[in-house]
Amino acid sequence: MSTQPAHPALLIPGPIEFDDAVLQSMGHFSESHVGPGFISVFGDTLSQLRKLFQTTDPASQPFVISGSGTLGWDLVSANLVEAGDDVLVLQSGYFSDGFADCLTTYGAIVTQVKAAPGSRPQLDEVEKALSAKNYKLLTVTHVDTSTGVLSELKKLSELVHKVSPDTLIVVDGVCSVACEEIAFDDWKLDGVVTASQKAIGCPAGLSISMFSGRAIERSQTRKTPPSSYFASMKNWTPIMKNYEAKKASYFATPSPQLVRALHTALTQILDKPLAERFARHREASDRIKKAVAELGLQQVAANPDDQAHGMTAMYLPESVKPTDILPILGKKGVVFAGGIHKEIASRYIRFGHMGVSVLDPSRNDIDKALTALKEALAECGHSKA
Amino acid sequence: MSTQPAHPALLIPGPIEFDDAVLQSMGHFSESHVGPGFISVFGDTLSQLRKLFQTTDPASQPFVISGSGTLGWDLVSANLVEAGDDVLVLQSGYFSDGFADCLTTYGAIVTQVKAAPGSRPQLDEVEKALSAKNYKLLTVTHVDTSTGVLSELKKLSELVHKVSPDTLIVVDGVCSVACEEIAFDDWKLDGVVTASQKAIGCPAGLSISMFSGRAIERSQTRKTPPSSYFASMKNWTPIMKNYEAKKASYFATPSPQLVRALHTALTQILDKPLAERFARHREASDRIKKAVAELGLQQVAANPDDQAHGMTAMYLPESVKPTDILPILGKKGVVFAGGIHKEIASRYIRFGHMGVSVLDPSRNDIDKALTALKEALAECGHSKA
């Protein structure tokens, strides 16, 4: 049983529920950011990330920086592209729009392959776009938190490497890392940016990323200096290398408490085979999606092949508004999220199912949520429930 | 008595020792970043910062963003200056050099008023510099963490307002906020950027800042868009205003745990008059500086009027190296920091005395540190000790 005080089950697509041991690490006594105890933990944490991302290439470089997931976009935009560079953004919702805005802020010329809400660009459309122009970088949102649409990274990367081999492939993995498989080396990815508070299961406050040797080289051979100071790979790369080599190093003060919590979370993740973790997220997702269908609700992600396994975005019956049902769910001890995709926001809600809520058998979060959803729909007058 | 496990007293100039209640807040159960509980706490936290900075002007704008103190430099550089703008940086150590580098990254033309290690630019030098060119912005490090040199903000601001009234005055307050007085309104400051892990007494991971209405207006009337995405005031200002008005708002996910810990720390700070807090830091500092002098050690900050009250940087006897004495202090349960000012790094050590180590009578950190310092010097063969 959890030692946390009774509280509603947080089942939004991040932040998620956290394990007791992770929260206990958050309250670690103060220690120096350049002292041997913290250096060792931070170094191990960076090495653990290599395992989570399934990369053994020594040229790959993990980064853990105080910030939110959004900071990862700046890291990509300020280091891997220069003003005037063409970037292809695969649009699958609110968050790919955000990535495009960030790239534009740093001077990139962004072309988007657009998709209707609930779908994603198809490979033939991407191929056509890549053939039309010489793109320095392509970005794809692995799971768009606004819609629950899942992108197919392996085939996409094969296509990019075939059609436009010099284009770097960068993945926004904020809502996918640690619940969807990512084989960084095998799939020849150049960057994955994510955050701590979703499937990794550590409180918010850390930007976490992995870049390929090819991406690091791109950042080092650019004609102009990095266009950010705090998000400069040039400033951070030696720091990360030093910590991983267990040597003191300083650019900006990391958060010992957050890094200790991340270390605890990653230790728990790596304690079991990753394949098992992904399979259990798929099983829970299948069960949830089946239950949602039985309640007569349609998913925002229309195509079963495009549905994320760590969250479910579902349209409500026409007579039910998010502002009606979310407070009812809240009273039943379950916190879901409203919609944020601007074209459809008032018509759907989001259910996050990542981490301990799915994996910890002593919790009853998923069953509780499905029961609450059924009851809440009935209270809102939806007959099927 | 603290409920924390036994550990060495962390007496570096940040991170500092944290209060039990603050560390307990770090382990708060997970909650939505847009849920009513967290919105209320974050809103209150922003209002508390107005009190800490002594500003009642409604046009002043606090920001709390996941990141380190360094992110505050990006906030200033990407929003308050544009490429080609002239900026005057008052140089007093390692950290003013960093601020200058950050400003340059974003295209500012930086002129520095330089000072020898352990001193700071004098008012007549600043006046001369301000008269020579039209500076959009002046930056000053209130306490340079590398040297313990304290700048005199009130007189400096009077000078700038007299000689160059359109120049914005921005203070790096990372090592001063909550242990040195800052009267934001009375002293007519335009910006103070700081971090959570020093005298504020909350674990690292938050960039905390206050900007004047004049600074916010400057950011809004610039000719070019902000040159950062994550550090864009345009992106963050409406978010901060909404949270303070207790309304849900989203740009990038804040850290509920860190913000709760900050709220706890600020509640403790504001529970007593600020003047009393500053006086107690001055008293502790005077006592430490007297003891250091009695041990025959010179301070890096040579002029008594230029000495910070939350830290003491002291030269070691010629025969004693930081790498000799720091491990001895560590064995005695006291963690001091080495030097980082590049011209003198191998010759001095730093003792941080902020927050609970100074204010909590149930701790014995300062006496323990002074005893350990005396013994360690004796063990290193320094006769005076």
CSV table of N, CA and C in Angstrom, one decimal, chain A residues 59-201:
chain,number,residue,atom,x,y,z
A,59,ALA,N,28.6,7.4,-29.2
A,59,ALA,CA,28.5,8.8,-29.7
A,59,ALA,C,27.2,9.4,-29.3
A,60,SER,N,26.2,8.6,-28.9
A,60,SER,CA,24.9,9.1,-28.5
A,60,SER,C,25.2,10.0,-27.2
A,61,GLN,N,24.4,11.0,-27.0
A,61,GLN,CA,24.6,11.9,-25.9
A,61,GLN,C,23.3,12.2,-25.2
A,62,PRO,N,23.1,11.7,-23.9
A,62,PRO,CA,22.0,12.1,-23.1
A,62,PRO,C,22.1,13.5,-22.4
A,63,PHE,N,21.0,14.2,-22.3
A,63,PHE,CA,21.0,15.4,-21.5
A,63,PHE,C,19.9,15.4,-20.5
A,64,VAL,N,20.2,15.9,-19.3
A,64,VAL,CA,19.2,16.1,-18.3
A,64,VAL,C,19.3,17.5,-17.8
A,65,ILE,N,18.4,18.4,-18.0
A,65,ILE,CA,18.5,19.8,-17.7
A,65,ILE,C,17.2,20.3,-17.0
A,66,SER,N,17.4,21.1,-16.0
A,66,SER,CA,16.3,21.6,-15.3
A,66,SER,C,15.4,22.4,-16.3
A,67,GLY,N,14.2,22.1,-16.3
A,67,GLY,CA,13.3,22.8,-17.3
A,67,GLY,C,12.0,21.9,-17.5
A,68,SER,N,11.2,22.3,-18.4
A,68,SER,CA,10.0,21.4,-18.7
A,68,SER,C,10.3,20.7,-20.0
A,69,GLY,N,9.4,19.9,-20.5
A,69,GLY,CA,9.6,19.2,-21.7
A,69,GLY,C,9.8,20.2,-22.9
A,70,THR,N,9.1,21.3,-22.8
A,70,THR,CA,9.2,22.4,-23.8
A,70,THR,C,10.6,22.8,-24.1
A,71,LEU,N,11.5,22.8,-23.1
A,71,LEU,CA,12.9,23.2,-23.2
A,71,LEU,C,13.6,22.3,-24.3
A,72,GLY,N,13.1,21.1,-24.4
A,72,GLY,CA,13.7,20.2,-25.5
A,72,GLY,C,13.5,20.8,-26.9
A,73,TRP,N,12.4,21.4,-27.1
A,73,TRP,CA,12.2,22.1,-28.4
A,73,TRP,C,13.3,23.1,-28.7
A,74,ASP,N,13.6,23.9,-27.6
A,74,ASP,CA,14.6,25.0,-27.7
A,74,ASP,C,16.0,24.3,-28.0
A,75,LEU,N,16.2,23.2,-27.3
A,75,LEU,CA,17.5,22.5,-27.5
A,75,LEU,C,17.7,22.1,-28.9
A,76,VAL,N,16.6,21.6,-29.5
A,76,VAL,CA,16.7,21.2,-31.0
A,76,VAL,C,16.8,22.5,-31.8
A,77,SER,N,16.0,23.5,-31.6
A,77,SER,CA,15.9,24.6,-32.5
A,77,SER,C,17.1,25.5,-32.4
A,78,ALA,N,17.7,25.6,-31.2
A,78,ALA,CA,18.9,26.5,-31.1
A,78,ALA,C,20.2,25.9,-31.4
A,79,ASN,N,20.2,24.6,-31.6
A,79,ASN,CA,21.5,23.9,-31.9
A,79,ASN,C,21.6,23.1,-33.2
A,80,LEU,N,20.5,22.5,-33.6
A,80,LEU,CA,20.5,21.6,-34.8
A,80,LEU,C,20.1,22.3,-36.0
A,81,VAL,N,19.5,23.5,-35.9
A,81,VAL,CA,19.2,24.3,-37.1
A,81,VAL,C,19.7,25.7,-37.0
A,82,GLU,N,19.9,26.3,-38.1
A,82,GLU,CA,20.4,27.7,-38.1
A,82,GLU,C,19.3,28.6,-38.8
A,83,ALA,N,19.4,29.8,-38.6
A,83,ALA,CA,18.4,30.7,-39.2
A,83,ALA,C,18.4,30.5,-40.7
A,84,GLY,N,17.2,30.3,-41.3
A,84,GLY,CA,17.1,30.1,-42.7
A,84,GLY,C,17.1,28.6,-43.1
A,85,ASP,N,17.4,27.7,-42.2
A,85,ASP,CA,17.3,26.3,-42.6
A,85,ASP,C,15.9,25.8,-42.7
A,86,ASP,N,15.7,24.9,-43.7
A,86,ASP,CA,14.4,24.4,-43.9
A,86,ASP,C,14.1,23.2,-42.9
A,87,VAL,N,13.0,23.2,-42.3
A,87,VAL,CA,12.6,22.1,-41.4
A,87,VAL,C,11.2,21.6,-41.7
A,88,LEU,N,11.1,20.3,-41.8
A,88,LEU,CA,9.8,19.7,-42.1
A,88,LEU,C,9.2,19.2,-40.7
A,89,VAL,N,8.0,19.7,-40.4
A,89,VAL,CA,7.3,19.3,-39.2
A,89,VAL,C,6.1,18.5,-39.5
A,90,LEU,N,6.0,17.3,-39.0
A,90,LEU,CA,4.8,16.4,-39.2
A,90,LEU,C,3.8,16.8,-38.2
A,91,GLN,N,2.7,17.3,-38.6
A,91,GLN,CA,1.7,17.9,-37.7
A,91,GLN,C,0.7,16.8,-37.3
A,92,SER,N,0.5,16.6,-36.0
A,92,SER,CA,-0.5,15.7,-35.5
A,92,SER,C,-1.2,16.2,-34.3
A,93,GLY,N,-1.2,17.5,-34.1
A,93,GLY,CA,-1.9,18.1,-33.0
A,93,GLY,C,-1.3,19.3,-32.4
A,94,TYR,N,-1.8,19.7,-31.2
A,94,TYR,CA,-1.3,20.9,-30.5
A,94,TYR,C,0.2,21.0,-30.4
A,95,PHE,N,0.8,19.8,-30.0
A,95,PHE,CA,2.2,19.9,-29.7
A,95,PHE,C,3.1,20.0,-30.9
A,96,SER,N,2.7,19.5,-32.0
A,96,SER,CA,3.6,19.7,-33.2
A,96,SER,C,3.5,21.1,-33.6
A,97,ASP,N,2.3,21.8,-33.4
A,97,ASP,CA,2.2,23.2,-33.7
A,97,ASP,C,3.2,24.0,-32.8
A,98,GLY,N,3.3,23.6,-31.5
A,98,GLY,CA,4.2,24.2,-30.6
A,98,GLY,C,5.7,24.1,-31.0
A,99,PHE,N,6.0,22.9,-31.4
A,99,PHE,CA,7.4,22.6,-31.9
A,99,PHE,C,7.7,23.5,-33.1
A,100,ALA,N,6.7,23.6,-34.0
A,100,ALA,CA,6.9,24.5,-35.2
A,100,ALA,C,7.1,26.0,-34.8
A,101,ASP,N,6.3,26.4,-33.8
A,101,ASP,CA,6.5,27.8,-33.3
A,101,ASP,C,7.9,28.0,-32.8
A,102,CYS,N,8.3,27.0,-32.0
A,102,CYS,CA,9.7,27.1,-31.4
A,102,CYS,C,10.7,27.2,-32.5
A,103,LEU,N,10.6,26.3,-33.4
A,103,LEU,CA,11.6,26.3,-34.5
A,103,LEU,C,11.6,27.7,-35.3
A,104,THR,N,10.4,28.2,-35.5
A,104,THR,CA,10.3,29.5,-36.2
A,104,THR,C,11.0,30.6,-35.4
A,105,THR,N,10.8,30.6,-34.0
A,105,THR,CA,11.4,31.6,-33.1
A,105,THR,C,12.9,31.7,-33.4
A,106,TYR,N,13.5,30.5,-33.6
A,106,TYR,CA,15.0,30.5,-33.8
A,106,TYR,C,15.4,30.7,-35.3
A,107,GLY,N,14.4,31.0,-36.1
A,107,GLY,CA,14.8,31.4,-37.5
A,107,GLY,C,14.6,30.3,-38.5
A,108,ALA,N,14.2,29.1,-38.2
A,108,ALA,CA,14.0,28.0,-39.1
A,108,ALA,C,12.8,28.3,-40.0
A,109,ILE,N,12.9,27.8,-41.3
A,109,ILE,CA,11.8,28.0,-42.2
A,109,ILE,C,11.0,26.7,-42.1
A,110,VAL,N,9.8,26.7,-41.5
A,110,VAL,CA,9.1,25.5,-41.2
A,110,VAL,C,8.0,25.2,-42.3
A,111,THR,N,8.1,24.0,-42.8
A,111,THR,CA,7.0,23.5,-43.7
A,111,THR,C,6.3,22.4,-42.9
A,112,GLN,N,5.0,22.4,-42.9
A,112,GLN,CA,4.3,21.4,-42.1
A,112,GLN,C,3.5,20.4,-43.1
A,113,VAL,N,3.6,19.1,-42.8
A,113,VAL,CA,2.7,18.2,-43.4
A,113,VAL,C,1.5,18.1,-42.5
A,114,LYS,N,0.4,18.6,-42.9
A,114,LYS,CA,-0.7,18.7,-42.0
A,114,LYS,C,-1.6,17.5,-42.0
A,115,ALA,N,-2.3,17.3,-40.9
A,115,ALA,CA,-3.3,16.2,-40.8
A,115,ALA,C,-4.5,16.7,-40.1
A,116,ALA,N,-5.6,16.1,-40.3
A,116,ALA,CA,-6.9,16.5,-39.6
A,116,ALA,C,-6.8,16.0,-38.2
A,117,PRO,N,-7.5,16.7,-37.3
A,117,PRO,CA,-7.5,16.3,-35.9
A,117,PRO,C,-7.8,14.8,-35.7
A,118,GLY,N,-6.9,14.1,-35.0
A,118,GLY,CA,-7.1,12.7,-34.8
A,118,GLY,C,-6.4,11.8,-35.8
A,119,SER,N,-5.7,12.4,-36.8
A,119,SER,CA,-4.9,11.6,-37.7
A,119,SER,C,-3.5,12.1,-37.8
A,120,ARG,N,-2.7,11.5,-38.6
A,120,ARG,CA,-1.3,11.9,-38.7
A,120,ARG,C,-0.9,11.9,-40.2
A,121,PRO,N,0.2,12.6,-40.5
A,121,PRO,CA,0.6,12.6,-41.9
A,121,PRO,C,0.9,11.2,-42.3
A,122,GLN,N,0.6,10.8,-43.6
A,122,GLN,CA,0.9,9.5,-44.1
A,122,GLN,C,2.2,9.4,-44.8
A,123,LEU,N,2.8,8.3,-44.8
A,123,LEU,CA,4.2,8.1,-45.4
A,123,LEU,C,4.3,8.7,-46.8
A,124,ASP,N,3.3,8.5,-47.6
A,124,ASP,CA,3.4,9.0,-49.0
A,124,ASP,C,3.4,10.5,-49.0
A,125,GLU,N,2.7,11.1,-48.1
A,125,GLU,CA,2.7,12.6,-48.1
A,125,GLU,C,4.1,13.1,-47.6
A,126,VAL,N,4.7,12.3,-46.6
A,126,VAL,CA,6.0,12.7,-46.1
A,126,VAL,C,7.0,12.6,-47.2
A,127,GLU,N,6.9,11.5,-48.0
A,127,GLU,CA,7.9,11.2,-49.0
A,127,GLU,C,7.8,12.3,-50.1
A,128,LYS,N,6.6,12.7,-50.4
A,128,LYS,CA,6.4,13.8,-51.4
A,128,LYS,C,7.0,15.1,-50.9
A,129,ALA,N,6.8,15.4,-49.6
A,129,ALA,CA,7.4,16.7,-49.0
A,129,ALA,C,8.9,16.6,-49.0
A,130,LEU,N,9.4,15.5,-48.6
A,130,LEU,CA,10.9,15.3,-48.6
A,130,LEU,C,11.6,15.4,-49.9
A,131,SER,N,10.8,15.1,-51.0
A,131,SER,CA,11.4,15.1,-52.3
A,131,SER,C,11.4,16.5,-52.9
A,132,ALA,N,10.6,17.4,-52.3
A,132,ALA,CA,10.4,18.7,-52.9
A,132,ALA,C,11.5,19.7,-52.4
A,133,LYS,N,12.1,19.4,-51.3
A,133,LYS,CA,13.0,20.4,-50.8
A,133,LYS,C,14.1,19.7,-49.9
A,134,ASN,N,15.2,20.4,-49.7
A,134,ASN,CA,16.3,19.8,-48.9
A,134,ASN,C,16.1,20.2,-47.5
A,135,TYR,N,15.6,19.4,-46.7
A,135,TYR,CA,15.3,19.7,-45.2
A,135,TYR,C,16.5,19.3,-44.4
A,136,LYS,N,16.9,20.2,-43.5
A,136,LYS,CA,18.0,20.0,-42.6
A,136,LYS,C,17.5,19.0,-41.5
A,137,LEU,N,16.2,19.1,-41.2
A,137,LEU,CA,15.7,18.4,-40.0
A,137,LEU,C,14.2,18.1,-40.2
A,138,LEU,N,13.8,16.9,-39.7
A,138,LEU,CA,12.4,16.6,-39.7
A,138,LEU,C,12.0,16.3,-38.2
A,139,THR,N,10.8,16.9,-37.8
A,139,THR,CA,10.4,16.6,-36.5
A,139,THR,C,9.0,15.8,-36.5
A,140,VAL,N,8.9,14.9,-35.6
A,140,VAL,CA,7.7,14.2,-35.5
A,140,VAL,C,7.3,14.0,-34.0
A,141,THR,N,6.0,14.2,-33.7
A,141,THR,CA,5.6,14.0,-32.3
A,141,THR,C,5.2,12.5,-32.2
A,142,HIS,N,5.9,11.8,-31.4
A,142,HIS,CA,5.6,10.3,-31.3
A,142,HIS,C,4.2,10.1,-30.8
A,143,VAL,N,3.8,10.7,-29.7
A,143,VAL,CA,2.4,10.7,-29.3
A,143,VAL,C,2.0,12.1,-29.0
A,144,ASP,N,1.0,12.6,-29.8
A,144,ASP,CA,0.6,14.0,-29.5
A,144,ASP,C,-0.4,13.9,-28.3
A,145,THR,N,0.1,14.6,-27.2
A,145,THR,CA,-0.7,14.5,-26.0
A,145,THR,C,-2.1,15.2,-26.1
A,146,SER,N,-2.2,16.0,-27.2
A,146,SER,CA,-3.5,16.6,-27.4
A,146,SER,C,-4.6,15.7,-28.0
A,147,THR,N,-4.1,14.6,-28.7
A,147,THR,CA,-5.0,13.8,-29.4
A,147,THR,C,-4.9,12.3,-29.2
A,148,GLY,N,-3.7,11.9,-28.6
A,148,GLY,CA,-3.5,10.5,-28.4
A,148,GLY,C,-3.1,9.8,-29.7
A,149,VAL,N,-2.7,10.6,-30.7
A,149,VAL,CA,-2.3,10.0,-32.0
A,149,VAL,C,-0.9,9.5,-31.9
A,150,LEU,N,-0.6,8.3,-32.3
A,150,LEU,CA,0.7,7.7,-32.3
A,150,LEU,C,1.3,7.7,-33.7
A,151,SER,N,2.6,8.1,-33.8
A,151,SER,CA,3.2,8.1,-35.0
A,151,SER,C,4.0,6.8,-35.1
A,152,GLU,N,4.3,6.4,-36.4
A,152,GLU,CA,5.1,5.1,-36.6
A,152,GLU,C,6.5,5.5,-36.9
A,153,LEU,N,7.4,5.4,-35.9
A,153,LEU,CA,8.7,6.0,-36.1
A,153,LEU,C,9.6,5.1,-37.0
A,154,LYS,N,9.5,3.8,-36.8
A,154,LYS,CA,10.5,2.9,-37.5
A,154,LYS,C,10.4,3.1,-39.0
A,155,LYS,N,9.1,3.0,-39.5
A,155,LYS,CA,8.9,3.1,-41.0
A,155,LYS,C,9.2,4.5,-41.5
A,156,LEU,N,8.9,5.5,-40.6
A,156,LEU,CA,9.2,6.9,-41.0
A,156,LEU,C,10.7,7.1,-41.1
A,157,SER,N,11.4,6.6,-40.2
A,157,SER,CA,12.9,6.8,-40.2
A,157,SER,C,13.5,6.1,-41.4
A,158,GLU,N,13.0,4.9,-41.7
A,158,GLU,CA,13.5,4.2,-42.9
A,158,GLU,C,13.2,5.0,-44.2
A,159,LEU,N,12.1,5.6,-44.2
A,159,LEU,CA,11.7,6.5,-45.4
A,159,LEU,C,12.7,7.7,-45.5
A,160,VAL,N,12.9,8.3,-44.4
A,160,VAL,CA,13.7,9.5,-44.4
A,160,VAL,C,15.1,9.2,-44.8
A,161,HIS,N,15.7,8.1,-44.2
A,161,HIS,CA,17.0,7.7,-44.5
A,161,HIS,C,17.1,7.3,-46.0
A,162,LYS,N,16.1,6.8,-46.6
A,162,LYS,CA,16.1,6.4,-48.0
A,162,LYS,C,16.0,7.6,-48.9
A,163,VAL,N,15.0,8.5,-48.6
A,163,VAL,CA,14.7,9.6,-49.5
A,163,VAL,C,15.6,10.8,-49.3
A,164,SER,N,15.9,11.1,-48.0
A,164,SER,CA,16.7,12.3,-47.7
A,164,SER,C,17.7,12.0,-46.6
A,165,PRO,N,18.7,11.3,-46.9
A,165,PRO,CA,19.6,10.7,-45.9
A,165,PRO,C,20.3,11.8,-45.0
A,166,ASP,N,20.4,13.0,-45.5
A,166,ASP,CA,21.1,14.0,-44.6
A,166,ASP,C,20.1,14.8,-43.7
A,167,THR,N,18.8,14.4,-43.8
A,167,THR,CA,17.9,15.1,-42.9
A,167,THR,C,17.9,14.4,-41.5
A,168,LEU,N,18.1,15.2,-40.5
A,168,LEU,CA,18.1,14.7,-39.1
A,168,LEU,C,16.6,14.4,-38.7
A,169,ILE,N,16.4,13.3,-38.0
A,169,ILE,CA,15.1,12.9,-37.5
A,169,ILE,C,15.0,13.1,-36.0
A,170,VAL,N,14.2,14.1,-35.6
A,170,VAL,CA,14.0,14.4,-34.2
A,170,VAL,C,12.6,14.1,-33.8
A,171,VAL,N,12.5,13.4,-32.6
A,171,VAL,CA,11.2,12.9,-32.1
A,171,VAL,C,10.8,13.7,-30.9
A,172,ASP,N,9.6,14.2,-30.8
A,172,ASP,CA,9.1,14.7,-29.5
A,172,ASP,C,8.5,13.5,-28.8
A,173,GLY,N,9.2,13.0,-27.8
A,173,GLY,CA,8.8,11.8,-27.1
A,173,GLY,C,8.2,12.1,-25.7
A,174,VAL,N,7.7,13.3,-25.5
A,174,VAL,CA,7.2,13.7,-24.2
A,174,VAL,C,6.2,12.7,-23.7
A,175,CYS,N,5.2,12.3,-24.5
A,175,CYS,CA,4.2,11.4,-24.1
A,175,CYS,C,4.4,10.0,-24.5
A,176,SER,N,5.6,9.6,-24.9
A,176,SER,CA,5.9,8.3,-25.4
A,176,SER,C,7.0,7.5,-24.7
A,177,VAL,N,8.1,8.3,-24.3
A,177,VAL,CA,9.2,7.6,-23.7
A,177,VAL,C,8.8,6.9,-22.5
A,178,ALA,N,9.2,5.6,-22.4
A,178,ALA,CA,9.0,4.7,-21.2
A,178,ALA,C,7.6,4.1,-21.2
A,179,CYS,N,6.7,4.4,-22.3
A,179,CYS,CA,5.5,3.6,-22.4
A,179,CYS,C,5.3,3.1,-23.8
A,180,GLU,N,6.0,3.7,-24.8
A,180,GLU,CA,6.0,3.2,-26.2
A,180,GLU,C,7.5,2.8,-26.5
A,181,GLU,N,7.7,1.8,-27.3
A,181,GLU,CA,9.0,1.4,-27.6
A,181,GLU,C,9.7,2.5,-28.4
A,182,ILE,N,11.0,2.7,-28.1
A,182,ILE,CA,11.8,3.6,-28.9
A,182,ILE,C,13.2,2.9,-29.0
A,183,ALA,N,13.6,2.4,-30.1
A,183,ALA,CA,14.9,1.8,-30.3
A,183,ALA,C,15.8,2.8,-31.0
A,184,PHE,N,16.4,3.6,-30.2
A,184,PHE,CA,17.2,4.8,-30.8
A,184,PHE,C,18.2,4.4,-31.8
A,185,ASP,N,19.0,3.4,-31.6
A,185,ASP,CA,20.0,3.0,-32.5
A,185,ASP,C,19.4,2.3,-33.7
A,186,ASP,N,18.6,1.3,-33.4
A,186,ASP,CA,18.1,0.4,-34.5
A,186,ASP,C,17.2,1.3,-35.5
A,187,TRP,N,16.5,2.2,-35.0
A,187,TRP,CA,15.7,3.0,-35.8
A,187,TRP,C,16.4,4.3,-36.4
A,188,LYS,N,17.7,4.4,-36.1
A,188,LYS,CA,18.5,5.5,-36.6
A,188,LYS,C,17.9,6.8,-36.4
A,189,LEU,N,17.5,7.1,-35.1
A,189,LEU,CA,17.0,8.4,-34.8
A,189,LEU,C,18.1,9.4,-34.4
A,190,ASP,N,17.9,10.7,-34.6
A,190,ASP,CA,18.9,11.6,-34.3
A,190,ASP,C,18.6,12.4,-33.0
A,191,GLY,N,17.4,12.4,-32.6
A,191,GLY,CA,17.1,13.1,-31.3
A,191,GLY,C,15.7,12.6,-30.8
A,192,VAL,N,15.6,12.5,-29.5
A,192,VAL,CA,14.4,12.3,-28.8
A,192,VAL,C,14.4,13.2,-27.6
A,193,VAL,N,13.4,14.1,-27.6
A,193,VAL,CA,13.3,15.0,-26.4
A,193,VAL,C,12.0,14.6,-25.6
A,194,THR,N,12.2,14.6,-24.3
A,194,THR,CA,11.1,14.2,-23.4
A,194,THR,C,11.1,15.0,-22.1
A,195,ALA,N,10.2,14.6,-21.2
A,195,ALA,CA,10.1,15.3,-19.9
A,195,ALA,C,10.0,14.2,-18.8
A,196,SER,N,10.2,14.6,-17.6
A,196,SER,CA,10.2,13.6,-16.5
A,196,SER,C,8.9,13.1,-16.1
A,197,GLN,N,7.8,13.9,-16.2
A,197,GLN,CA,6.6,13.7,-15.5
A,197,GLN,C,5.6,12.8,-16.1
A,198,LYS,N,5.9,12.2,-17.3
A,198,LYS,CA,4.9,11.3,-17.9
A,198,LYS,C,5.4,9.9,-17.6
A,199,ALA,N,5.5,9.0,-18.7
A,199,ALA,CA,5.7,7.6,-18.4
A,199,ALA,C,7.0,7.3,-17.6
A,200,ILE,N,8.0,8.2,-17.6
A,200,ILE,CA,9.2,8.0,-16.8
A,200,ILE,C,8.8,8.0,-15.3
A,201,GLY,N,7.8,8.7,-15.0
A,201,GLY,CA,7.3,8.6,-13.6
A,201,GLY,C,8.1,9.4,-12.5
